[in-house]
Coordinates of C-alpha atoms in Angstrom, one line a residue:
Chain I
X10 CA 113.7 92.4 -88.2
X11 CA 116.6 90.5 -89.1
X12 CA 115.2 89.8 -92.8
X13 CA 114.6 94.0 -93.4
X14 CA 118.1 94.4 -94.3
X15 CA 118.3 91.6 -97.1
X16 CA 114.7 91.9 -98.3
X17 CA 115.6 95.3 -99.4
X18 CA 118.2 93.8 -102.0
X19 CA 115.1 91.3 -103.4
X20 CA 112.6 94.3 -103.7
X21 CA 111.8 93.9 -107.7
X22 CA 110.5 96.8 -109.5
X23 CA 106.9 95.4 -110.6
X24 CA 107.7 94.8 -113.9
X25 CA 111.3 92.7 -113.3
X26 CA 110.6 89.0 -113.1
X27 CA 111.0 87.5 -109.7
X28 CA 111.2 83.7 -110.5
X29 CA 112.9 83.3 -114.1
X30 CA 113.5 79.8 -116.3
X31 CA 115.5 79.5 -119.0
X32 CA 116.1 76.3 -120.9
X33 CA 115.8 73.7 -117.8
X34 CA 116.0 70.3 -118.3
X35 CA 115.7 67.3 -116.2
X36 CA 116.7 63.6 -116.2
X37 CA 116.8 60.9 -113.8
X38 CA 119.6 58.8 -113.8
X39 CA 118.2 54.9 -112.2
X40 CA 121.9 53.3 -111.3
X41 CA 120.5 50.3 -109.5
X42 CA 118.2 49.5 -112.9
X43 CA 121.1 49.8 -115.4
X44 CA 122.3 53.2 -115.0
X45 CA 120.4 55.0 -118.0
X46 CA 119.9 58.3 -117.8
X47 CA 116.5 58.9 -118.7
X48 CA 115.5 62.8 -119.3
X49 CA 111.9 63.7 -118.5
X50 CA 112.1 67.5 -119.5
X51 CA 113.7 70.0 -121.7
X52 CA 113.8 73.7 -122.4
X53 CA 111.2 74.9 -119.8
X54 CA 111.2 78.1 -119.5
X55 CA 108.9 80.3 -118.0
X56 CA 108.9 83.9 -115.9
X57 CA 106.8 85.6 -112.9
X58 CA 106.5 89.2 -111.6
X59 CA 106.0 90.5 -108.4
X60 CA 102.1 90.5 -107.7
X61 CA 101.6 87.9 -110.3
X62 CA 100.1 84.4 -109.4
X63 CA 100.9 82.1 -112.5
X64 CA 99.4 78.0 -113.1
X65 CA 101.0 75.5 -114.1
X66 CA 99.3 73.2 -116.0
X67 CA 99.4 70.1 -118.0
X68 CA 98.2 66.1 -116.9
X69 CA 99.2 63.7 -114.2
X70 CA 103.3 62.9 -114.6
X71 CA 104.0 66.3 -117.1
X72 CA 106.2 67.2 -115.0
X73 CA 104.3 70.1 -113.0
X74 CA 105.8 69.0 -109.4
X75 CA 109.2 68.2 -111.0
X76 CA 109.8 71.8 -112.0
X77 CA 108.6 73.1 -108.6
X78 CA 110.8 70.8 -106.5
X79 CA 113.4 71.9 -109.3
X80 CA 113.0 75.9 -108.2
X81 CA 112.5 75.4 -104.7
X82 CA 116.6 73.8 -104.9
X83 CA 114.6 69.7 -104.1
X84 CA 115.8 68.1 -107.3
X85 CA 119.1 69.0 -109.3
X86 CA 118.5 70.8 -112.8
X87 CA 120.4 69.2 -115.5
X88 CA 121.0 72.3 -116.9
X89 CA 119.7 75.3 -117.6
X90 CA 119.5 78.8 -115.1
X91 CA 116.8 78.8 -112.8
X92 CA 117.1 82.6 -111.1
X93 CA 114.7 83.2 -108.0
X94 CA 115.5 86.9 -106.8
X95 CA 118.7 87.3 -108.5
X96 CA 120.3 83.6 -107.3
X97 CA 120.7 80.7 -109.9
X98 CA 119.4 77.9 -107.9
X99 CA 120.9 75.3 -110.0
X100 CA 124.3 76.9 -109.7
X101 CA 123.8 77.8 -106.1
X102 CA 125.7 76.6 -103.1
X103 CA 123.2 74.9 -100.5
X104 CA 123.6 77.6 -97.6
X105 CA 122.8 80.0 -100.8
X106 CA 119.6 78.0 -101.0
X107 CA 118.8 77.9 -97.7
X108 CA 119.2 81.4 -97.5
X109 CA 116.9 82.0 -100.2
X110 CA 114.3 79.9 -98.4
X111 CA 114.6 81.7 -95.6
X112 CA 113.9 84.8 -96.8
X113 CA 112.9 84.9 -100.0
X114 CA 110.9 81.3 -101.1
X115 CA 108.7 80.1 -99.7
X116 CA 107.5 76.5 -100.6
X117 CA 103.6 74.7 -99.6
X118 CA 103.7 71.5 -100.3
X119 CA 101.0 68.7 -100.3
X120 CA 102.8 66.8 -97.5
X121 CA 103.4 68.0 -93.9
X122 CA 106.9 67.4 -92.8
X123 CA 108.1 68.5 -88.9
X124 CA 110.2 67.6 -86.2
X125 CA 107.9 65.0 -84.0
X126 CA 106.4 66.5 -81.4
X127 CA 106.7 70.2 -81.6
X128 CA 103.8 72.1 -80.7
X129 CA 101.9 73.2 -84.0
X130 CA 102.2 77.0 -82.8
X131 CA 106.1 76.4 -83.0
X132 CA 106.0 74.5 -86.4
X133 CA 104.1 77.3 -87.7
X134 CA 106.0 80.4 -86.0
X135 CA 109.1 78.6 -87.2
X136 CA 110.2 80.4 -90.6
X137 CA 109.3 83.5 -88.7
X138 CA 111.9 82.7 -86.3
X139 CA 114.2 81.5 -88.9
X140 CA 114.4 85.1 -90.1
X141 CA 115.2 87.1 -86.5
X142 CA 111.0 87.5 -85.7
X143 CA 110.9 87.9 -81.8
X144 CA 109.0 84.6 -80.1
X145 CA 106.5 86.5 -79.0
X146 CA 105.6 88.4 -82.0
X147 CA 106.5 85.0 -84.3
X148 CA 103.7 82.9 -82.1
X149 CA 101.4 86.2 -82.2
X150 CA 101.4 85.9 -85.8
X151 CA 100.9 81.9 -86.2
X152 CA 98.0 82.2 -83.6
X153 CA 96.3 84.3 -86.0
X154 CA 96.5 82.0 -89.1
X155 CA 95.5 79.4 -87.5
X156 CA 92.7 81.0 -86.0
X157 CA 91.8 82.3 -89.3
X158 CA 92.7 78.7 -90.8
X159 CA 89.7 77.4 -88.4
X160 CA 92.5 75.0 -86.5
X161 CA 90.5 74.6 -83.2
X162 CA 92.7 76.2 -80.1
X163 CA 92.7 73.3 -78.2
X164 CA 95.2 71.7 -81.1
X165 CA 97.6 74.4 -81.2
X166 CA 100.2 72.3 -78.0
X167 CA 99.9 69.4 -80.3
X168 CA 102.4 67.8 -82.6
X169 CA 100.5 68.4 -86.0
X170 CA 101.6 64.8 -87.0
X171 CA 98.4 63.1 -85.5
X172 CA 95.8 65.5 -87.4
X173 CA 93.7 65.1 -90.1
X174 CA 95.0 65.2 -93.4
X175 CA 92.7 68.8 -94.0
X176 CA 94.0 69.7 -90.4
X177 CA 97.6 69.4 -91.6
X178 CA 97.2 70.6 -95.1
X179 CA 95.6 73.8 -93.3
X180 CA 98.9 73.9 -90.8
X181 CA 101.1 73.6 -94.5
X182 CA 99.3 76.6 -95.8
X183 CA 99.6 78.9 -92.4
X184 CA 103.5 77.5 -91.9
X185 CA 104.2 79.0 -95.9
X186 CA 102.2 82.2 -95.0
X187 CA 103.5 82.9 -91.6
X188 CA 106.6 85.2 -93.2
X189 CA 105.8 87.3 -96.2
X190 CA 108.3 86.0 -98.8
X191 CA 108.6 87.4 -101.8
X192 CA 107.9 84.6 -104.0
X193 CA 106.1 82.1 -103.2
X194 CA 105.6 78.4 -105.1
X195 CA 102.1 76.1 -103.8
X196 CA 101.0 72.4 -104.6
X197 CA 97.7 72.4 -104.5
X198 CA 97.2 74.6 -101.8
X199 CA 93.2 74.1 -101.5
X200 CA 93.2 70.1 -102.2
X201 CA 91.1 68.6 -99.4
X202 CA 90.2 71.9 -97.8
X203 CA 85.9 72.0 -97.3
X204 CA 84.5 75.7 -98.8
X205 CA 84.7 77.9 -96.0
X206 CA 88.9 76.7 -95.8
X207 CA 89.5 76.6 -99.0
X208 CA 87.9 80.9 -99.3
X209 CA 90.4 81.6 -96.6
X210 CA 93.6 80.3 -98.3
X211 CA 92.1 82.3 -101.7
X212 CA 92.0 85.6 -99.8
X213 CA 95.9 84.8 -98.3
X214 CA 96.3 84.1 -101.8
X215 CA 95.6 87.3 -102.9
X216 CA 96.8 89.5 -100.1
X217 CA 100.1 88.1 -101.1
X218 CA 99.4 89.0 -104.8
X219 CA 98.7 91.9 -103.3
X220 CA 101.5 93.0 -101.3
X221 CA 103.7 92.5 -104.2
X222 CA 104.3 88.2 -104.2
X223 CA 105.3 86.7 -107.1
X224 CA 103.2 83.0 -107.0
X225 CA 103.7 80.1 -108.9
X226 CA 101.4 77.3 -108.2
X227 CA 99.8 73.8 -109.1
X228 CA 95.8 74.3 -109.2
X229 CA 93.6 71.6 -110.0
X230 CA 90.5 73.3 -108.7
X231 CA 89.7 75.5 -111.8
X232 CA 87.8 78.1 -109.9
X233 CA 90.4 78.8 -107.6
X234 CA 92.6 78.8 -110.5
X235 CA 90.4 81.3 -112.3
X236 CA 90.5 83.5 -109.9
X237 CA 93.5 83.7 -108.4
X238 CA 95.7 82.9 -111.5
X239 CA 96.9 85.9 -114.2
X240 CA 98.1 83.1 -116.7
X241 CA 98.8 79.4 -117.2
X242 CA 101.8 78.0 -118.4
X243 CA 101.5 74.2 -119.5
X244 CA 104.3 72.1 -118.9
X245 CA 103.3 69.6 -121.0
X246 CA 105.5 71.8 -123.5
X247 CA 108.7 71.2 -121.8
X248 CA 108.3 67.1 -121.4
X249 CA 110.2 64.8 -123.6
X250 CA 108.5 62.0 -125.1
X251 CA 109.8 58.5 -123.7
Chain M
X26 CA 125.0 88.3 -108.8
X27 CA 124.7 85.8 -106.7
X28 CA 127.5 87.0 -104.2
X29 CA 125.9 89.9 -103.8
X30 CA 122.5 88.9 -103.4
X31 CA 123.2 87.3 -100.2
X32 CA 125.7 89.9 -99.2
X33 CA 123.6 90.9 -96.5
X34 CA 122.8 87.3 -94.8
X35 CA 125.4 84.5 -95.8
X36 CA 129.1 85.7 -93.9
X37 CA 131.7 85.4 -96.7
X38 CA 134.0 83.5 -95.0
X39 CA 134.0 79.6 -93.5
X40 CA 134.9 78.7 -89.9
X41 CA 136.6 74.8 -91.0
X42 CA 138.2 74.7 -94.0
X43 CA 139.5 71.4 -94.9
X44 CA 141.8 69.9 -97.0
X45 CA 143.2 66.9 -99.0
X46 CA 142.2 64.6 -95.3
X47 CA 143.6 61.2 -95.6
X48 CA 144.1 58.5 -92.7
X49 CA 145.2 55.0 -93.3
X50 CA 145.2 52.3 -91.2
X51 CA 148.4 50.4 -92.4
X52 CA 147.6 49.3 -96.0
X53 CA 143.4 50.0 -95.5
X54 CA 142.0 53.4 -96.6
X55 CA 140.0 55.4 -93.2
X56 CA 139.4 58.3 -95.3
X57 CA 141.1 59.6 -98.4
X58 CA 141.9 63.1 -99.6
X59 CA 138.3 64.5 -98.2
X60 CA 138.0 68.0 -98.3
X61 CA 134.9 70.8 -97.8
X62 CA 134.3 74.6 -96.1
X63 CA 131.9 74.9 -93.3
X64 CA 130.4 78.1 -92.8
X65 CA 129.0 79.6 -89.2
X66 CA 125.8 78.5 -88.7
X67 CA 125.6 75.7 -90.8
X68 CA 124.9 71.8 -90.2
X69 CA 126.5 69.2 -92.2
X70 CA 125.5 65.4 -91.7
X71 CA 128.2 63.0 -92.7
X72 CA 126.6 59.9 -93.5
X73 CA 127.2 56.5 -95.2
X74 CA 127.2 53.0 -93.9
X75 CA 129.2 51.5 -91.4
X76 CA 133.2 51.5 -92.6
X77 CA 132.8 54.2 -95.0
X78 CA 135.0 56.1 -93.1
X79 CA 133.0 58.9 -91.7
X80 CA 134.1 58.1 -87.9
X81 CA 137.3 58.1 -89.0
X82 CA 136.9 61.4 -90.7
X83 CA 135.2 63.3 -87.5
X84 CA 137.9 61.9 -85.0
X85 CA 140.4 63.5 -87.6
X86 CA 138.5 66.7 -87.9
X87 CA 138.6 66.7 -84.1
X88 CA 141.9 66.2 -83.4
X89 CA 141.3 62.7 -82.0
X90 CA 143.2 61.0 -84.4
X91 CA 145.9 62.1 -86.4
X92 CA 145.5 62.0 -90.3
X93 CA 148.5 61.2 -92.6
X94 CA 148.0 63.9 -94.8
X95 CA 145.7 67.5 -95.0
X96 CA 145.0 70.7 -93.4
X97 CA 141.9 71.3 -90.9
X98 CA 141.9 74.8 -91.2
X99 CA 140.0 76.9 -88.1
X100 CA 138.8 80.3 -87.6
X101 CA 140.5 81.8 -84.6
X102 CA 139.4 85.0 -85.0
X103 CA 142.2 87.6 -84.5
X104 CA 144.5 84.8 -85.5
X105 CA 142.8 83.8 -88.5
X106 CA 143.2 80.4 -90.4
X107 CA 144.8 78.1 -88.6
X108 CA 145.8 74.6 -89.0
X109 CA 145.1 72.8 -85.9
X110 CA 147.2 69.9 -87.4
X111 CA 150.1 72.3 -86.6
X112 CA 148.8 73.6 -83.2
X113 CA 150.6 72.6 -79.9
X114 CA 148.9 70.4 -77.6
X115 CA 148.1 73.0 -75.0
X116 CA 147.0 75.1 -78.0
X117 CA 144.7 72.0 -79.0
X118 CA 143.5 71.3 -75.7
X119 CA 142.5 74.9 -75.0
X120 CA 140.4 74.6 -78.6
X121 CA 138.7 71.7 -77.6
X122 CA 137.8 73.2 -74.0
X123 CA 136.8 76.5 -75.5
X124 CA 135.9 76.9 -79.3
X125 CA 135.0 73.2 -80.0
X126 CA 132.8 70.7 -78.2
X127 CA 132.5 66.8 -79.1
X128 CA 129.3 65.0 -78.6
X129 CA 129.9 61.3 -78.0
X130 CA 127.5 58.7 -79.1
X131 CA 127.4 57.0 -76.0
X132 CA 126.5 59.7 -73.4
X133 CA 129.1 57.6 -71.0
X134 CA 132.2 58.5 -73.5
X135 CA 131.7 62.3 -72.8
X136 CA 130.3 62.5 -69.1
X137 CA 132.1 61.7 -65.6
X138 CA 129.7 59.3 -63.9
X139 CA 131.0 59.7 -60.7
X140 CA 130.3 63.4 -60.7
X141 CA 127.0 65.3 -60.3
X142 CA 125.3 66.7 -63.1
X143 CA 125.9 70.2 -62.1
X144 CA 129.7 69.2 -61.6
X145 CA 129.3 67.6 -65.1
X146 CA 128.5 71.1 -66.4
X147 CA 130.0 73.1 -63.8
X148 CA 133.9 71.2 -64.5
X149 CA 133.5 72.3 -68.0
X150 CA 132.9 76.0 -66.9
X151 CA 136.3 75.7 -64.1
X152 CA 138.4 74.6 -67.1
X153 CA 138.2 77.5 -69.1
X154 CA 139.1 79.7 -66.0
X155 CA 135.4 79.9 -63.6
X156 CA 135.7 80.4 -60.3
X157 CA 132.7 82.0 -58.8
X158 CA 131.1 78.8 -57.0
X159 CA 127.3 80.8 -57.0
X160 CA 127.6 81.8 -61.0
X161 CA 129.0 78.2 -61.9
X162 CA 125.9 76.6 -60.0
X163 CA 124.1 79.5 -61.3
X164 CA 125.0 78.5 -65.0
X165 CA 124.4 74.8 -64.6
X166 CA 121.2 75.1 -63.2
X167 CA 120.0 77.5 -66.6
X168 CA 121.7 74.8 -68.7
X169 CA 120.2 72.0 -67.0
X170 CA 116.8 73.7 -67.6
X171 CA 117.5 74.1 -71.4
X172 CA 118.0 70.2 -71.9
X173 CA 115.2 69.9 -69.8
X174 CA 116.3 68.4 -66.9
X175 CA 115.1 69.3 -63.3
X176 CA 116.6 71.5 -61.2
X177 CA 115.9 69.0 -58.3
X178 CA 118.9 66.5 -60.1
X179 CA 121.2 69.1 -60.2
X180 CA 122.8 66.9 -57.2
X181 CA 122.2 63.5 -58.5
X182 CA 124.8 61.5 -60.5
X183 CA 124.5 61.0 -63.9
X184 CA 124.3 57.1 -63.4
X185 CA 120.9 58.0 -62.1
X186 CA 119.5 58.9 -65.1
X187 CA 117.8 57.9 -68.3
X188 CA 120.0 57.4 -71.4
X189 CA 118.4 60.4 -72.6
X190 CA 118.9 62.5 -69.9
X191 CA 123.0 61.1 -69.8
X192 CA 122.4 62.3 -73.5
X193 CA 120.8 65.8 -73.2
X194 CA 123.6 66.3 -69.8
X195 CA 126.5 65.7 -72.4
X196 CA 125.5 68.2 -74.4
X197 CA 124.8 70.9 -71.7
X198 CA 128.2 70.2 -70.6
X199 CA 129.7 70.8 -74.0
X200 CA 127.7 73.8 -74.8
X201 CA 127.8 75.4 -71.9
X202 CA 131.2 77.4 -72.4
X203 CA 129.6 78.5 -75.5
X204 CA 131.5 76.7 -78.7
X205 CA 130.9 77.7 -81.6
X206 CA 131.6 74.0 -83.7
X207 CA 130.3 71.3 -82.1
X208 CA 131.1 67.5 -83.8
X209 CA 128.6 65.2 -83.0
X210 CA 128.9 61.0 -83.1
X211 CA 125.8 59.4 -83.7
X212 CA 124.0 61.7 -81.6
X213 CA 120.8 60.2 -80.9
X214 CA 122.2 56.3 -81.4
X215 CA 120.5 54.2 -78.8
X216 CA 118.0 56.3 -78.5
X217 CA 113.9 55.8 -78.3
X218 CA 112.4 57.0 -81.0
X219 CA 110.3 59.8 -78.5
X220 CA 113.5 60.2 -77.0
X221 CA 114.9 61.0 -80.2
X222 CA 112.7 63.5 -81.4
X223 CA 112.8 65.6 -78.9
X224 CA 116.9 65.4 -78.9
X225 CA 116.4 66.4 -82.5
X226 CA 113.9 69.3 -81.4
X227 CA 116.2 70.5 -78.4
X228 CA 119.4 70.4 -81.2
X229 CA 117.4 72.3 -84.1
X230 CA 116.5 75.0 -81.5
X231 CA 119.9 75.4 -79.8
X232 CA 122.3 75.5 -83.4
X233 CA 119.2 78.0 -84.1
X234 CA 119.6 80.3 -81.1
X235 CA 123.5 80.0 -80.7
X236 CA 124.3 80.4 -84.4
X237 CA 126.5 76.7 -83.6
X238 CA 128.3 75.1 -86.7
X239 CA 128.1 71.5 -86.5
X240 CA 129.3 68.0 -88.3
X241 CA 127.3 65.2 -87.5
X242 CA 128.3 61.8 -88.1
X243 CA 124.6 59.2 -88.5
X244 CA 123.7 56.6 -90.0
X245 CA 120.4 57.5 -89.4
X246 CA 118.7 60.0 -92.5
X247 CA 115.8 60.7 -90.9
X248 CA 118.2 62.3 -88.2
X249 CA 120.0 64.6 -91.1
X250 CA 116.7 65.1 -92.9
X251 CA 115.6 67.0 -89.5
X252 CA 119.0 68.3 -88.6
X253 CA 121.9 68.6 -91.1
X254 CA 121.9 71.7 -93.7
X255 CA 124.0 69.7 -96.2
X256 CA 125.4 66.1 -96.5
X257 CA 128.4 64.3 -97.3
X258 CA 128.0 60.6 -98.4
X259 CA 130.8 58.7 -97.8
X260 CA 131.5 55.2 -99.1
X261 CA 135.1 53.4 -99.0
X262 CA 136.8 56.1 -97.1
X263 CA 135.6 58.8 -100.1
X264 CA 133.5 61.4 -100.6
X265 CA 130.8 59.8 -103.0
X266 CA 128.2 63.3 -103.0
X267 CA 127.7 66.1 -101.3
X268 CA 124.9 68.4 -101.3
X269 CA 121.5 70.2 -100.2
X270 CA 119.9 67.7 -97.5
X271 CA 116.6 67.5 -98.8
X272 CA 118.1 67.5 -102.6
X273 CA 120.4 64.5 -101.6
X274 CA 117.7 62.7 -100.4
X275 CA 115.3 63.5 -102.8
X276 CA 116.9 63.4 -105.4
X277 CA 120.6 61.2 -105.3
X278 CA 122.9 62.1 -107.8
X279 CA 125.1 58.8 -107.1
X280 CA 124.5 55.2 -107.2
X281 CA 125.4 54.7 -103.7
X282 CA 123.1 57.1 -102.7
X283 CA 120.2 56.1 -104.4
X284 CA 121.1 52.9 -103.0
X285 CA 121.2 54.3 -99.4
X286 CA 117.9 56.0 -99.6
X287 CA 116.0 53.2 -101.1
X288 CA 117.3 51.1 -98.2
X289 CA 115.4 52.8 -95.6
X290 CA 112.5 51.4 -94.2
X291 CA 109.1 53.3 -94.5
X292 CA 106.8 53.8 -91.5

């Protein structure tokens, strides 16, 4: 595999933090409503080791999704170092970035984003080919999690843009567990997902603890935060008053 | 640390490299002292509203139009760095037939209507030096199939055919020697929208599997959100930002961008 070679350089000893903040801070600058910069956090800092699953926490608008969209490279720190195995994101160059997403970050959101069209085996199998996975073996894999994901077969040739929002959430979650990255950030990975769904992420969850993964995630179902999570890390902290 | 973190993946060194690119148009700016590094495999979306200056910019890059000042730097591999500013006109021709490919917004700018599509793709083959007749038709009809046309129009003009199709042709005829940057105009511009998708899908899969560089010149951001690694906003002939796509987008940096991105209409 394409990816052996450089995973080899992100293989952390257990105890060496894989995702690590120091002193981030973040403002939004509004140029068409007078051009104020107005900052919205300061001084977050936070770490994760390998195997670790850590929660952020804090209410609606502290800023939880702002500093993931800030690691995963989305939105531009104002300062501050913000290292995901061994590369500053907020310092890096964008193909750095995208490298880094490739192979090492891997990113579920709450919102479903693909080409029009493709095939939800392809949008699934994708980051697998992204990192040199042979077709075959790449749609072998996605097959699988979406089986396991309880996506019916019939809906696999379909553009996953017409499904139901638990149908795409589900195709999110197999998409961001189709390659094994090394760290791994999730927004509210079992939101709308029915009890039988919402077990199956929680045991990917933890075979990716388990494998070594260093997880950072948003959880606002506290029993799947309970048991997935080591610690919690409230952002509320890091937000500057307005 | 970070260079050699990606030691393994990211190759050090760019294939474009320009510099200081200005063209004027008597006393009117086209595009002033722009300059950025491409690397292989990477997609950059040059975008900005209409006059901003990034037509003029990728007709410079291309060696369509000659810039009054600035180096376009290429990697021609034993012969290392060039600047194709400096190269002779054979030498220039022979990079746009070989190395480079131009994909024109309208289909009927880059293909020969009176010619067939395989002669479309075939003609491209003869000029860099192919003779068999069986392995030309031979390597039309595999590109014809990867932009998903039918092997039963291999014959037909491209008159004949959808503006999709004219589209999808073009760009079998200019990848079909192989380049490894491709500039794109307004690629899927007078496009459907279904049409347009799975242009988009066809692109993502062949920069992908070929490892192409690309600069892609859209209005459109939906297109770069889909397509382009990084962006370049251009307003006024300058470089206003430049950055991740998603980041640009998501989070704008300049006031022009923001500007840009709240303009777009939701669906």
């Amino acid at each position: 595999m394409a990816g052996g070679a450089a995973m080899g350089i992100w293989a952390k000893k257990k105890d060496q933090a894989m995702i690590e903040l120091s002193g981030v801070a973040k403002s939004f600058t509004l140029y068409n409503q007078g051009g104020a910069a107005i900052p919205v956090m300061a001084g977050a800092a936070l770490s994760v080791a390998p195997g670790e699953c850590v929660a952020l926490t804090g209410a609606s608008g502290a800023g939880k999704s702002t500093l993931m969209r800030m690691i995963h490279g989305n939105y531009l720190a104002a300062s501050g170092r913000i290292v995901v195995g061994g590369l500053d994101v907020a310092a890096a160059e964008p193909r750095e970035i995208l490298a880094l997403r490739r192979h090492v970050l891997g990113y579920v959101s709450q919102f479903l984003r693909v080409v029009p069209r493709v095939p939800t085996l392809d949008v699934v199998a994708e980051p697998l080919l992204a990192v040199g996975v042979p077709v075959e073996a790449a749609r072998d894999r996605a097959a699988a999690l979406l089986a396991r994901l309880n996506i019916p077969r019939p809906l696999w040739d379909l553009s996953p843009t017409t499904f139901s929002g638990g149908e795409q959430q589900r195709v999110n979650i197999a998409r961001g567990f189709a390659h094994d990255y090394p760290a791994l950030l999730l927004d509210e990975p079992t939101a709308s997902l029915d009890p039988g769904n919402r077990e199956v992420v929680l045991e990917l969850i933890e075979a990716a603890k388990a494998r070594g993964a260093a997880i950072l995630g948003i959880f606002h179902d506290a029993g799947a935060r309970a048991r997935v999570c080591d610690r919690e890390v409230d952002v509320s902290a890091f937000a500057v008053a307005p | 640390m970070r260079a050699g973190a990606f030691r393994a993946e990211a190759p050090v060194a760019p294939i474009l490299s320009v510099r200081g690119l200005t063209k004027r148009y008597g006393g009117r700016v086209g595009c002033e002292d722009v300059g950025f590094d491409l690397y292989p495999g990477e997609v950059m979306g040059i975008v900005g509203e209409s006059g901003s200056g990034k037509s003029t910019l990728l007709n410079c890059l291309a060696g369509h139009l000659r810039p009054d000042a600035g180096e376009v730097l290429f990697d021609l591999g034993k012969d290392g760095m060039r600047d194709t500013l400096a190269l002779s006109e054979p030498e220039r021709r022979r990079l746009a037939r070989t190395d480079w490919a131009f994909v024109h917004q309208n289909p009927r700018d880059g293909l020969r209507m009176t010619v067939s599509a395989g002669g479309n793709v075939g003609e491209r083959l003869m000029a860099v030096g192919a003779r068999n007749y069986g392995a030309i038709r031979a390597s039309a009809l595999d590109w014809l199939g990867r932009v998903e046309i039918a092997a039963d129009r291999i014959d037909d003009r491209p008159a004949a055919f959808s503006g999709g199709m004219q589209q999808r042709l073009q760009i079998a005829r200019n990848l079909v020697t192989g380049p490894r940057l491709v500039f794109m105009d307004e690629p899927t511009g007078g496009l459907d929208v279904s049409v347009q998708a799975r242009l988009l899908d066809l692109l993502r899969g062949l920069v992908r599997d070929m490892g192409l560089s690309a600069v892609i010149v859209t209005h459109d951001l939906a297109v770069v959100r889909l397509l382009a690694h990084r962006l370049m906003v251009m307003k006024g002939g300058r470089v206003v930002e430049t950055g991740l796509t998603d980041q640009v987008l998501d989070d704008p940096q300049h006031g022009y961008t923001q500007l840009l991105v709240s303009s777009v209409l939701q669906v």
